[in-house]
Short mmCIF file of C-alpha atoms and ligand atoms in Angstrom, two decimals:
data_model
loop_
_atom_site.label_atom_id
_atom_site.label_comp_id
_atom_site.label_asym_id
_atom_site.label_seq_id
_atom_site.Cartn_x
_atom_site.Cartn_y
_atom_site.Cartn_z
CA UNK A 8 195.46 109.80 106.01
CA UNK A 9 198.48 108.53 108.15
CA UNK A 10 196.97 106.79 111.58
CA UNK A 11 197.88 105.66 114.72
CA UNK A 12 196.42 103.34 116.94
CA UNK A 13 197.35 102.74 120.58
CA UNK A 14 196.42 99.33 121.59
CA UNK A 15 196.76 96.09 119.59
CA UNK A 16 193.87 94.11 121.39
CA UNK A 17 191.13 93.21 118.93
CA UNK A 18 189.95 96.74 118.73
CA UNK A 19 192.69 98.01 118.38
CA UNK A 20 194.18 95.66 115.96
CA UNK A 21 190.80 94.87 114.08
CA UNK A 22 190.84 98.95 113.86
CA UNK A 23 193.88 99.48 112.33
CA UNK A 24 194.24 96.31 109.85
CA UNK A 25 190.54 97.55 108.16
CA UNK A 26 191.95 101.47 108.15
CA UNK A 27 194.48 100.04 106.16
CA UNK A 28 192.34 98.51 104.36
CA UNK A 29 190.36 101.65 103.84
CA UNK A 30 193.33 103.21 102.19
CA UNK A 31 194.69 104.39 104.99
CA UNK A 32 198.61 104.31 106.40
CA UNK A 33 199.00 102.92 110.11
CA UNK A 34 201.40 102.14 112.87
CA UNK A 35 200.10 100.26 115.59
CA UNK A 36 201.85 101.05 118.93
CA UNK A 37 201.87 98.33 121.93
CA UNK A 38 203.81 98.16 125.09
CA UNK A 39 204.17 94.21 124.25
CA UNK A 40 207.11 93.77 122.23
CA UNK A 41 205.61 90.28 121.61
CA UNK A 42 201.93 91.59 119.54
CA UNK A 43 204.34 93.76 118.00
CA UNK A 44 206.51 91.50 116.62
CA UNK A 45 203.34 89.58 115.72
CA UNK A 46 201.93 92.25 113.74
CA UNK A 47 205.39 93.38 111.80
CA UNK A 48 204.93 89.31 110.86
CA UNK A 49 201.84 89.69 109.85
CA UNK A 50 200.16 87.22 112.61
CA UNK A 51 197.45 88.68 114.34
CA UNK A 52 198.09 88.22 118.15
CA UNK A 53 194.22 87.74 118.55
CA UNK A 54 191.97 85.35 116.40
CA UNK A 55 189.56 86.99 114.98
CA UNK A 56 187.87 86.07 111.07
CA UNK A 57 189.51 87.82 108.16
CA UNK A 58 192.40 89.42 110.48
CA UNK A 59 195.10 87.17 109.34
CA UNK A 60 194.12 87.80 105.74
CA UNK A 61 194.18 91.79 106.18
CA UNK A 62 197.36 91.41 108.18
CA UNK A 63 199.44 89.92 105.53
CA UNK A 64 198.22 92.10 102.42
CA UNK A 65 198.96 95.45 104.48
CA UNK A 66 202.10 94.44 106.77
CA UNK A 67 205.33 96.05 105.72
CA UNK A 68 203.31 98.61 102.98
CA UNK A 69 200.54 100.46 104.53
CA UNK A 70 200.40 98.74 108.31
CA UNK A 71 203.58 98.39 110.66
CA UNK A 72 203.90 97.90 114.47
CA UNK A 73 206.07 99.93 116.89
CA UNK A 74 206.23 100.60 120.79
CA UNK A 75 207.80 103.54 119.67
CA UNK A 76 204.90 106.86 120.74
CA UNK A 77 206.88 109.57 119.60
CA UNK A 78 207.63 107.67 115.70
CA UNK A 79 204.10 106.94 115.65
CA UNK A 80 202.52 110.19 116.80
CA UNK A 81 205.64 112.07 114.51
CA UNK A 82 204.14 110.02 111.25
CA UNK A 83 200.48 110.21 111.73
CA UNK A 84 198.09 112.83 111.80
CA UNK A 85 195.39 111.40 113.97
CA UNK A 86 196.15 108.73 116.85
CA UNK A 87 193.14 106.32 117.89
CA UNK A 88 193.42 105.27 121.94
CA UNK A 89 192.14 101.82 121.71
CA UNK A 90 193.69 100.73 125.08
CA UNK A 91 191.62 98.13 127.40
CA UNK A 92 189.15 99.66 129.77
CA UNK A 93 188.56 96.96 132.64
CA UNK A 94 186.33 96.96 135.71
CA UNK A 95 187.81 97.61 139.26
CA UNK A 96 187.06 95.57 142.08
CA UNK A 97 183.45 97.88 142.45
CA UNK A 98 182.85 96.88 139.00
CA UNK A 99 183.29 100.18 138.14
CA UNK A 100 185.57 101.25 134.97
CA UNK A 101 189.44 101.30 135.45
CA UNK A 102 190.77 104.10 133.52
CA UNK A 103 194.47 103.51 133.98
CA UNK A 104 195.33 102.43 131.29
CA UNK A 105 193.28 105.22 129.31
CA UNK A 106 195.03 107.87 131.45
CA UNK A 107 198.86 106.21 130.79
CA UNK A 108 198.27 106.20 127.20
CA UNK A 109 197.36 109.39 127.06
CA UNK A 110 200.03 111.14 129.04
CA UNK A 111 202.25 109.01 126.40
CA UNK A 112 200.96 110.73 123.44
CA UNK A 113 201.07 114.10 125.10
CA UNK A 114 204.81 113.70 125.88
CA UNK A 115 205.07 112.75 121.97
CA UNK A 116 202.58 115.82 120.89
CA UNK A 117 204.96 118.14 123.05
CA UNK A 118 207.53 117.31 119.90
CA UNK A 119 205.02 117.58 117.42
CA UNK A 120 204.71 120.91 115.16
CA UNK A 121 201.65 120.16 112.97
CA UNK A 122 197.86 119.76 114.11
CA UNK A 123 197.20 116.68 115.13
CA UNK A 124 193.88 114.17 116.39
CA UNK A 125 193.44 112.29 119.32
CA UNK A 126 190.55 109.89 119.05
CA UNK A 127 189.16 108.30 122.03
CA UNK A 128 187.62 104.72 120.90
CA UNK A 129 188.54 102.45 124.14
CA UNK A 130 184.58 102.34 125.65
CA UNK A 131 184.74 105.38 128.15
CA UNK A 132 182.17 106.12 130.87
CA UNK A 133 180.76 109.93 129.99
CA UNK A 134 182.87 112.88 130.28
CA UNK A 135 185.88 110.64 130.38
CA UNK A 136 187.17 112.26 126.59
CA UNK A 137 186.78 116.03 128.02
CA UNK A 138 187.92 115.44 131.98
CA UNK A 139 190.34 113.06 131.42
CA UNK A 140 192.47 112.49 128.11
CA UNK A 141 191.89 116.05 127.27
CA UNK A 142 193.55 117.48 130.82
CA UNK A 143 196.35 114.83 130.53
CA UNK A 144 197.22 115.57 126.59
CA UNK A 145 197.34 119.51 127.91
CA UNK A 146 199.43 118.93 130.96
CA UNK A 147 201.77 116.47 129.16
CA UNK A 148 201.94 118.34 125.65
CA UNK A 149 202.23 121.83 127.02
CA UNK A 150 199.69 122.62 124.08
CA UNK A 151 196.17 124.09 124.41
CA UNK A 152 193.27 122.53 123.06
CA UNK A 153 192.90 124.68 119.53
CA UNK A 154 196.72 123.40 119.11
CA UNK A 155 195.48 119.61 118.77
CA UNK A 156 191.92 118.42 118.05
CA UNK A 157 190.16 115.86 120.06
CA UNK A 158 186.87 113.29 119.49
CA UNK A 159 185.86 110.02 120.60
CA UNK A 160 184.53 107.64 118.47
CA UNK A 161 183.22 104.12 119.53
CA UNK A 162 183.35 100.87 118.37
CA UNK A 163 179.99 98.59 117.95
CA UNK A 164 182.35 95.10 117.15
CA UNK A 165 181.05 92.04 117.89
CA UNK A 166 184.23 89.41 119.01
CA UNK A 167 184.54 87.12 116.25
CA UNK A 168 183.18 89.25 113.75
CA UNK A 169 184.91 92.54 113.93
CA UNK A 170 186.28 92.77 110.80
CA UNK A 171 183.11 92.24 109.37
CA UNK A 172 181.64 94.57 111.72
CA UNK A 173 183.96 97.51 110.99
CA UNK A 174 183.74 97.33 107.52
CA UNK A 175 179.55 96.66 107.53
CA UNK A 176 178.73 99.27 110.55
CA UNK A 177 174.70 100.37 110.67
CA UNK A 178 176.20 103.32 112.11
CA UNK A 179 179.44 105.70 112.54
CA UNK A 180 179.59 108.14 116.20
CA UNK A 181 182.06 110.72 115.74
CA UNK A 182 182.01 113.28 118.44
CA UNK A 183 184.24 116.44 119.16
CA UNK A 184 184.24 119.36 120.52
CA UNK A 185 185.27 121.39 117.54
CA UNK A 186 183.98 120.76 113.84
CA UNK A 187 187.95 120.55 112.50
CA UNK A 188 188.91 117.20 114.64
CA UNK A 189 185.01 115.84 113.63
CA UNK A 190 185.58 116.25 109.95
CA UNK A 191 189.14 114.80 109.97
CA UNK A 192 188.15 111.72 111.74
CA UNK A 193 184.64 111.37 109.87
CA UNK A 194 186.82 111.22 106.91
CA UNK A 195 188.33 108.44 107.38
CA UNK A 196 184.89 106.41 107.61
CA UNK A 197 184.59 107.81 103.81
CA UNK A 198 184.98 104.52 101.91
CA UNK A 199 182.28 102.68 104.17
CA UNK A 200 178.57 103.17 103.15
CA UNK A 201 177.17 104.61 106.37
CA UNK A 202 176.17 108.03 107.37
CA UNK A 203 178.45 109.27 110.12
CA UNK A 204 176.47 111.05 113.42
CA UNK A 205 178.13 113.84 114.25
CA UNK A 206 177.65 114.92 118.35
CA UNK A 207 179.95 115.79 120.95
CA UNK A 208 182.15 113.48 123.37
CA UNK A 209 180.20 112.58 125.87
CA UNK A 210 177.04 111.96 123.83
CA UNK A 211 178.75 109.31 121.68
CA UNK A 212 180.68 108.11 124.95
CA UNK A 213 176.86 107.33 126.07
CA UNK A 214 175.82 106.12 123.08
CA UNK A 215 178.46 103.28 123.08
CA UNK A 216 177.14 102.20 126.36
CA UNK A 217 173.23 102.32 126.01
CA UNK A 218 174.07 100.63 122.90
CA UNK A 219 175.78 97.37 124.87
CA UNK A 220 173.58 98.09 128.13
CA UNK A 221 170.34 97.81 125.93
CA UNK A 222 171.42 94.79 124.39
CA UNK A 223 172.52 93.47 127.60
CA UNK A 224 169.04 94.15 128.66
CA UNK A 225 167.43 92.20 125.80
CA UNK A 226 168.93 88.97 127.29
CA UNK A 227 167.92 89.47 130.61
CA UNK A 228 164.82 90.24 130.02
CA UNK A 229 164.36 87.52 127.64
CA UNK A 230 165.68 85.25 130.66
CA UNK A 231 163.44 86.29 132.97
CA UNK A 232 160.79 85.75 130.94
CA UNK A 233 162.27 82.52 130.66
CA UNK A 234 162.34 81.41 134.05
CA UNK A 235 158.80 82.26 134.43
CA UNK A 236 157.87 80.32 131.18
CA UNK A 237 159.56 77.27 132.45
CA UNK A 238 157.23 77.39 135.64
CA UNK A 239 154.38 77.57 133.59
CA UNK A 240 155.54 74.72 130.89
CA UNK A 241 155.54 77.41 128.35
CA UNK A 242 158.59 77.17 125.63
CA UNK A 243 159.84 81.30 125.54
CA UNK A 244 160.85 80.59 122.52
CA UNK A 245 157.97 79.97 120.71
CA UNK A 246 156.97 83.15 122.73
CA UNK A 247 160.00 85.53 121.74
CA UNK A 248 159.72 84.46 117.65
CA UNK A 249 155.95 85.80 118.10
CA UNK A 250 157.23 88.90 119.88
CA UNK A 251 160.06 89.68 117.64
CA UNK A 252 157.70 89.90 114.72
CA UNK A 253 156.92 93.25 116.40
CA UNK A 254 159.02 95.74 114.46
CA UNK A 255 159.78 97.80 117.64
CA UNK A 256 161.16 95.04 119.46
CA UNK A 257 163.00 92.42 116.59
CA UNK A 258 164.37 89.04 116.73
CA UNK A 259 167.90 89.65 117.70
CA UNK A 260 168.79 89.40 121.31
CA UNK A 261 165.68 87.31 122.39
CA UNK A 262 167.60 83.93 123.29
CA UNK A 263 167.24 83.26 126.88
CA UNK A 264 169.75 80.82 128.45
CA UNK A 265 172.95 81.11 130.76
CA UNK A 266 172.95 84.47 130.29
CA UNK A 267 175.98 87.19 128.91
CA UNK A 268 179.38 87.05 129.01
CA UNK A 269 182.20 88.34 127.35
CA UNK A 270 184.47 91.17 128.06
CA UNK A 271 182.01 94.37 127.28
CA UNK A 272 178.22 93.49 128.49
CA UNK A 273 179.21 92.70 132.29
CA UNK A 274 181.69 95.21 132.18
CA UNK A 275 179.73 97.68 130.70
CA UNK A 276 176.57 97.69 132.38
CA UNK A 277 178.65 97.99 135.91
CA UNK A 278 180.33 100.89 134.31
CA UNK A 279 177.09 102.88 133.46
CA UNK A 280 175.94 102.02 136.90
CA UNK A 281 178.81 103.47 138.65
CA UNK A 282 178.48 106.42 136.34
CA UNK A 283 175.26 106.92 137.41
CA UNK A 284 176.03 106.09 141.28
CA UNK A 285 178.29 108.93 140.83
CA UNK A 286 175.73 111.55 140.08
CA UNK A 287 173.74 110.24 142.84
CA UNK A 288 170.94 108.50 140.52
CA UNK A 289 169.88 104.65 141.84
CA UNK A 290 169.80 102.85 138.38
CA UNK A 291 167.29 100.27 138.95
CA UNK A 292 167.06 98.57 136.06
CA UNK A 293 170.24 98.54 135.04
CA UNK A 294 171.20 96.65 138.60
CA UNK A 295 168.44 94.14 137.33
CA UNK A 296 169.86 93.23 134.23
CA UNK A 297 172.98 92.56 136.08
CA UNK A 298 171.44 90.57 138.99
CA UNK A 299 168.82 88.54 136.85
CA UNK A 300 172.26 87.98 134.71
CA UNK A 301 174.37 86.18 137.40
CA UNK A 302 171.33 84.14 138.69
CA UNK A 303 171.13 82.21 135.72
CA UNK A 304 174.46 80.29 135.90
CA UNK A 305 172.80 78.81 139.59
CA UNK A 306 169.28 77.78 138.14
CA UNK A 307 171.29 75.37 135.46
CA UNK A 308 173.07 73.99 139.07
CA UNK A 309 169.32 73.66 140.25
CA UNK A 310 167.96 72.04 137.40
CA UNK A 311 170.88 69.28 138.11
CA UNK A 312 170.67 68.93 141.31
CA UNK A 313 166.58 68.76 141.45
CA UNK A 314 167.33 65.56 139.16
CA UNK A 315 169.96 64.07 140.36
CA UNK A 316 169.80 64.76 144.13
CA UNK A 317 173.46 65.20 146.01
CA UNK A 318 175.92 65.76 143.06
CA UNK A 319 179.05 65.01 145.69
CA UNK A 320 181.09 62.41 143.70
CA UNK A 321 178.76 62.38 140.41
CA UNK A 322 181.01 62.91 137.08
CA UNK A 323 179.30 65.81 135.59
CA UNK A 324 180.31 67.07 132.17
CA UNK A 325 180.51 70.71 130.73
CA UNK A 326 180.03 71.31 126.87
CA UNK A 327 181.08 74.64 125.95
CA UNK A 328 183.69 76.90 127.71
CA UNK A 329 184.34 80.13 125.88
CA UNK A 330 181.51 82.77 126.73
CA UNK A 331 180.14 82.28 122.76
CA UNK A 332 181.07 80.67 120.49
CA UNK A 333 183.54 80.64 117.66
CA UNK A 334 186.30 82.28 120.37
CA UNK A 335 188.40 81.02 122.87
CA UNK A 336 187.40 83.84 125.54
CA UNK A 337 186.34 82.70 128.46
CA UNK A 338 186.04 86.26 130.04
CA UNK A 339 182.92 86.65 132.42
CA UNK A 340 181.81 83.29 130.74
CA UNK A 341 178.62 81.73 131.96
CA UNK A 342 180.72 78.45 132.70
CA UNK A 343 182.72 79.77 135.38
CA UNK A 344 180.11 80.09 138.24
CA UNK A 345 178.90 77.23 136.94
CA UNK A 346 181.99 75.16 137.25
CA UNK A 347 182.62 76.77 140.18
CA UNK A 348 178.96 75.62 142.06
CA UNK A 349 179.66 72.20 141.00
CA UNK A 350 183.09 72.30 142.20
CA UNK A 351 182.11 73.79 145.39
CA UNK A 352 179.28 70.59 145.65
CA UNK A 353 181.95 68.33 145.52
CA UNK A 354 181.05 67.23 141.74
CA UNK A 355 183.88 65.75 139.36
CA UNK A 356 183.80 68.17 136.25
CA UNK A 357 184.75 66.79 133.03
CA UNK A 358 185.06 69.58 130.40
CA UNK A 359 185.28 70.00 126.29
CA UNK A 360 185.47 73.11 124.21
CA UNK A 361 186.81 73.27 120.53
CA UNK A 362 189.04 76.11 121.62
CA UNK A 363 188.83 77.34 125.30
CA UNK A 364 189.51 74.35 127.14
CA UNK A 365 193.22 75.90 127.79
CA UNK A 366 191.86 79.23 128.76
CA UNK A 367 189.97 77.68 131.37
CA UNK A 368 192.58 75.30 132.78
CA UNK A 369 194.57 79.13 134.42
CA UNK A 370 191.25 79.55 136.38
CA UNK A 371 190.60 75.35 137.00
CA UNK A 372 192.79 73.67 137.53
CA UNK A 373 191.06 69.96 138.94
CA UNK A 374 188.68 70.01 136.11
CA UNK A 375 189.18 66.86 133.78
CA UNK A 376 189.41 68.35 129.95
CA UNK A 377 188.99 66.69 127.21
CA UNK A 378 189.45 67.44 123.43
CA UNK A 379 185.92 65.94 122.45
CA UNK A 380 182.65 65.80 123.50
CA UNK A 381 182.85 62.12 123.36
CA UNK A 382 185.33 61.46 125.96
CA UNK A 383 183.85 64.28 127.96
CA UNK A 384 180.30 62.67 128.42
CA UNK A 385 181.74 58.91 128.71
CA UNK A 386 180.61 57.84 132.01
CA UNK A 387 179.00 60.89 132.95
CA UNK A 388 176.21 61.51 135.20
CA UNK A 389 174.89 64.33 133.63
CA UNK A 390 175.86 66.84 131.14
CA UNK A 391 175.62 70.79 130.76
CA UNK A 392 175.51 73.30 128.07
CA UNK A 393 176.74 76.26 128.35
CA UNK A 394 178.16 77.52 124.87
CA UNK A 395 176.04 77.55 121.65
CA UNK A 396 178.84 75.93 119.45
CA UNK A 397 177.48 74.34 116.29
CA UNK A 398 179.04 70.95 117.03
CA UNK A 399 176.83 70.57 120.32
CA UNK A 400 173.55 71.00 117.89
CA UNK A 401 173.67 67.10 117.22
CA UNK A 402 174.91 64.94 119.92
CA UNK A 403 172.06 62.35 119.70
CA UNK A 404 175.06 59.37 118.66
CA UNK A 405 177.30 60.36 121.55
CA UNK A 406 174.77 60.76 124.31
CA UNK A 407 175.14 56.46 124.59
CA UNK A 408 178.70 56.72 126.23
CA UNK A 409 176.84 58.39 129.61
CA UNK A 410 176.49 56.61 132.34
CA UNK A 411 173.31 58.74 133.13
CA UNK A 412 171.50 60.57 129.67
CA UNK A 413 170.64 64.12 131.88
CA UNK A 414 171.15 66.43 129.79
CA UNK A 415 170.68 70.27 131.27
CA UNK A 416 170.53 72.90 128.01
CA UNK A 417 171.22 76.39 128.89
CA UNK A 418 171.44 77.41 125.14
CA UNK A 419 168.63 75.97 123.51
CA UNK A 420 170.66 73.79 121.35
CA UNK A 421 168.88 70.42 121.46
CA UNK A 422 165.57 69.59 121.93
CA UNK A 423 163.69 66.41 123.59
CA UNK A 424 164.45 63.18 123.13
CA UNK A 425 163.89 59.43 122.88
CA UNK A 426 166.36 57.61 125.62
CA UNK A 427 167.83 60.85 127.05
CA UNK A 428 165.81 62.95 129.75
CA UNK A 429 166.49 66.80 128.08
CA UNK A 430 166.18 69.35 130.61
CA UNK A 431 165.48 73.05 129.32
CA UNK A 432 167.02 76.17 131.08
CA UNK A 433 163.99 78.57 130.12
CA UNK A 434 161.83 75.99 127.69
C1 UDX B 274 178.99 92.69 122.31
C2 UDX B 274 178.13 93.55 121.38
O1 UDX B 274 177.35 92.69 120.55
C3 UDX B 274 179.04 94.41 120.48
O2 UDX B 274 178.26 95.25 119.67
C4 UDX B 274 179.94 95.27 121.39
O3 UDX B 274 180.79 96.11 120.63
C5 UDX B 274 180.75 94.37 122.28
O4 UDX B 274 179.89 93.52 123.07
P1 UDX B 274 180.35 90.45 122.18
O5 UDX B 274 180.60 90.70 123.63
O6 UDX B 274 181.46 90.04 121.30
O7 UDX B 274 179.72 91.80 121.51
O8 UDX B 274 179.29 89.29 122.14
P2 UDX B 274 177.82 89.05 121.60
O9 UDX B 274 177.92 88.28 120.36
O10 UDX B 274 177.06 90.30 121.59
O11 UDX B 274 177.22 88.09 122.78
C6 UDX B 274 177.38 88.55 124.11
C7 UDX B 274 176.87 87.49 125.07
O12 UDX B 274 175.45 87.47 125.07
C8 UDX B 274 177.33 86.05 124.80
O13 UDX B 274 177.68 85.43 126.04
C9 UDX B 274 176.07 85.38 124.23
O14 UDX B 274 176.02 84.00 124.56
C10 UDX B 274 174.97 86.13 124.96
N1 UDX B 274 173.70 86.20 124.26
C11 UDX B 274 173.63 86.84 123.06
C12 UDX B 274 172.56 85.67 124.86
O15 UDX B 274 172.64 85.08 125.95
N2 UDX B 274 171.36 85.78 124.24
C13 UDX B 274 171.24 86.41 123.03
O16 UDX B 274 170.13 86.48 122.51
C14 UDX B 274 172.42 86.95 122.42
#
């Protein structure tokens, strides 16, 4: 099939290099001359693993980049919106640039003679596919809803491993309102092995977000069983590998620590909560993963300052930046309120990340960074983890350049001991 995708951020770039590699032909439309350019050169304009390599075998044969709507909707027979979806100043979701994109491919549909798909797969709050794109294709088309088909279809990708994770899904959610646009898009899924679940829009709009808010609730919930093991001198996770054994419950998702980050968990557990304010229900729990979520960054500051007293003028250093690892994100990353509590104490922060240290320096700018872990911790007064990068699993030979061995873990990457005095967030 010929496909369009609207949106070259790692969805939407990740989405159309593996349709490509799925058979399929696509033109990938951006606003950003610059990621389009990129693309058409076959350089991803995000990192992510196996991207590059996809890139350059489909570039300039089965892939190509254009800002051009009406040339893309004119030589495709489905378009995928795969625009960003951020939170407003409520936290709840910004749909702006959902609803722009949309009245863009309507204007190009107007032109368009032959039946064509519009797929919603940005992450959409419920009913957002049927009272939002579908009104603004109408109005902007002039066509009625048998003329084009529409369906939303989500994306489960973790960053970092997207590629992997579109071509490996454990499941496909295609809905639509009519069987027509569901078939075309669930054929395009056919080279993956993985059954396809057929609903409607707003069902697999809400299954997208129960998937993230449920995972979102995992780690809180394995935090605040944290905290409370720590009081007790109980190591959670001794406690979560018994629990996991449970097959109801699993392994995955049990880490306590700092907390979640990144640009979907925060954002999309606010979402579902405004969604829910909105039809006048009080979400509870949801609110709770969210609140037991930003506490976490302040017990780390606790931890450090129960040890080392007034922090005002002590050289603290930060390992870990990005909000995971193997990316140089930093969105909603643990780190920040961190950084910003010792800032705020009057602490000098001395910083190292393999890859986000100049992502941080646009939102820090008196923070000392340094490009190893070594410099970062010589002279320091105490150090803190805050991303689980595989370098900070052995530091034992570099711990000798502090000036003070405190070392505060928030991601269980080290464990006790001899000459350092190892602090545990939740353990
Ligand atoms: C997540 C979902 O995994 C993915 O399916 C969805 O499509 C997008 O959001 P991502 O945000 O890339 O993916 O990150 P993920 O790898 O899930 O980790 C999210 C955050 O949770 C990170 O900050 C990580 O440090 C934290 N985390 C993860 C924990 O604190 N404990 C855990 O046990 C697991």
């Amino acid at each position: 099939m010929r496909i369009s995708v609207i949106g070259t951020g790692y969805v939407g770039t990740v989405s159309g290099a593996c349709f490509a590699e799925l058979g399929h032909e696509v033109i990938c439309v951006d606003v950003d001359r610059s990621k389009i350019d990129q693309i058409n050169a076959g350089v991803p304009p995000i990192y992510e693993d196996g991207l590059s390599e996809l890139l350059k075998k489909h570039v300039g044969l089965r892939l190509s980049a254009t800002s051009d709507y009406e040339f893309a909707l004119m030589n495709s027979d489905v378009s995928f919106i795969c625009v960003g979806t951020p939170s407003d100043a409520m936290g709840n979701i910004d749909l702006g640039i959902v609803k722009a994109a949309s009245a863009s491919l309507g204007e190009a549909l107007k032109k368009k003679k032959g039946y064509h798909v519009v797929v919603v797969k940005s992450t959409v709050v419920p009913e957002t596919t049927e009272k939002v794109v579908l009104p603004i294709i109408e109005k902007h088309s002039g066509k009625r809803p048998e003329d084009f088909g529409i369906a939303m279809n989500p994306e489960f990708l973790r960053e970092g491993k997207a590629v992997h994770d579109f071509m490996n899904p454990d499941k496909i959610v295609v809905g639509s309102l009519d069987m027509r646009a569901g078939d075309i898009v669930a054929s395009l899924y056919s080279g993956l092995e993985c059954d396809v679940t057929r609903t409607n829009p707003r069902t697999a709009e809400m299954i997208k977000y129960v998937n993230n808010s449920f995972l979102a609730t995992k780690i809180s919930f394995a935090n605040e069983v944290g905290n409370i093991c720590k009081e007790l001198g109980i190591d959670t996770y001794e406690v979560m590998k018994a629990v996991g054994k449970d097959f109801r419950i699993g392994p995955h998702f049990l880490n306590s620590g700092a907390g979640f980050g990144g640009s979907c968990f925060p954002k999309d557990v606010k979402a579902l909560i405004g969604k829910a304010h909105e039809i006048g229900y009080e979400p509870l729990l949801l609110k709770s993963v969210i609140e037991v979520n930003e506490k976490q960054p302040s017990r780390m500051v606790g931890l450090l300052k129960n040890r080392l007293g007034n922090i005002s003028g002590k050289k603290i250093a930060v390992l870990g930046l990005a909000f995971k690892n193997d990316t140089d994100d930093i969105r909603e990353s643990r780190s920040i309120p961190v950084i910003k509590e010792l800032l705020d104490n009057g602490a000098k922060v001395l910083a190292y990340d393999p890859m986000a240290n100049g992502n941080m320096k646009k939102i820090f700018g008196s923070v000392e960074y340094h490009s190893s872990v070594e410099s970062a911790l010589r002279g320091a007064d105490a150090c803190l983890i805050m991303t689980e990068w595989d370098e900070f699993r052995s530091l034992d030979k570099v711990f000798g350049f502090m000036k003070n061995r405190l070392i505060i873990d928030g991601r269980h990457m080290l464990a006790p001991g001899k000459d350092i005095e190892y602090v545990g967030l939740c353990w």
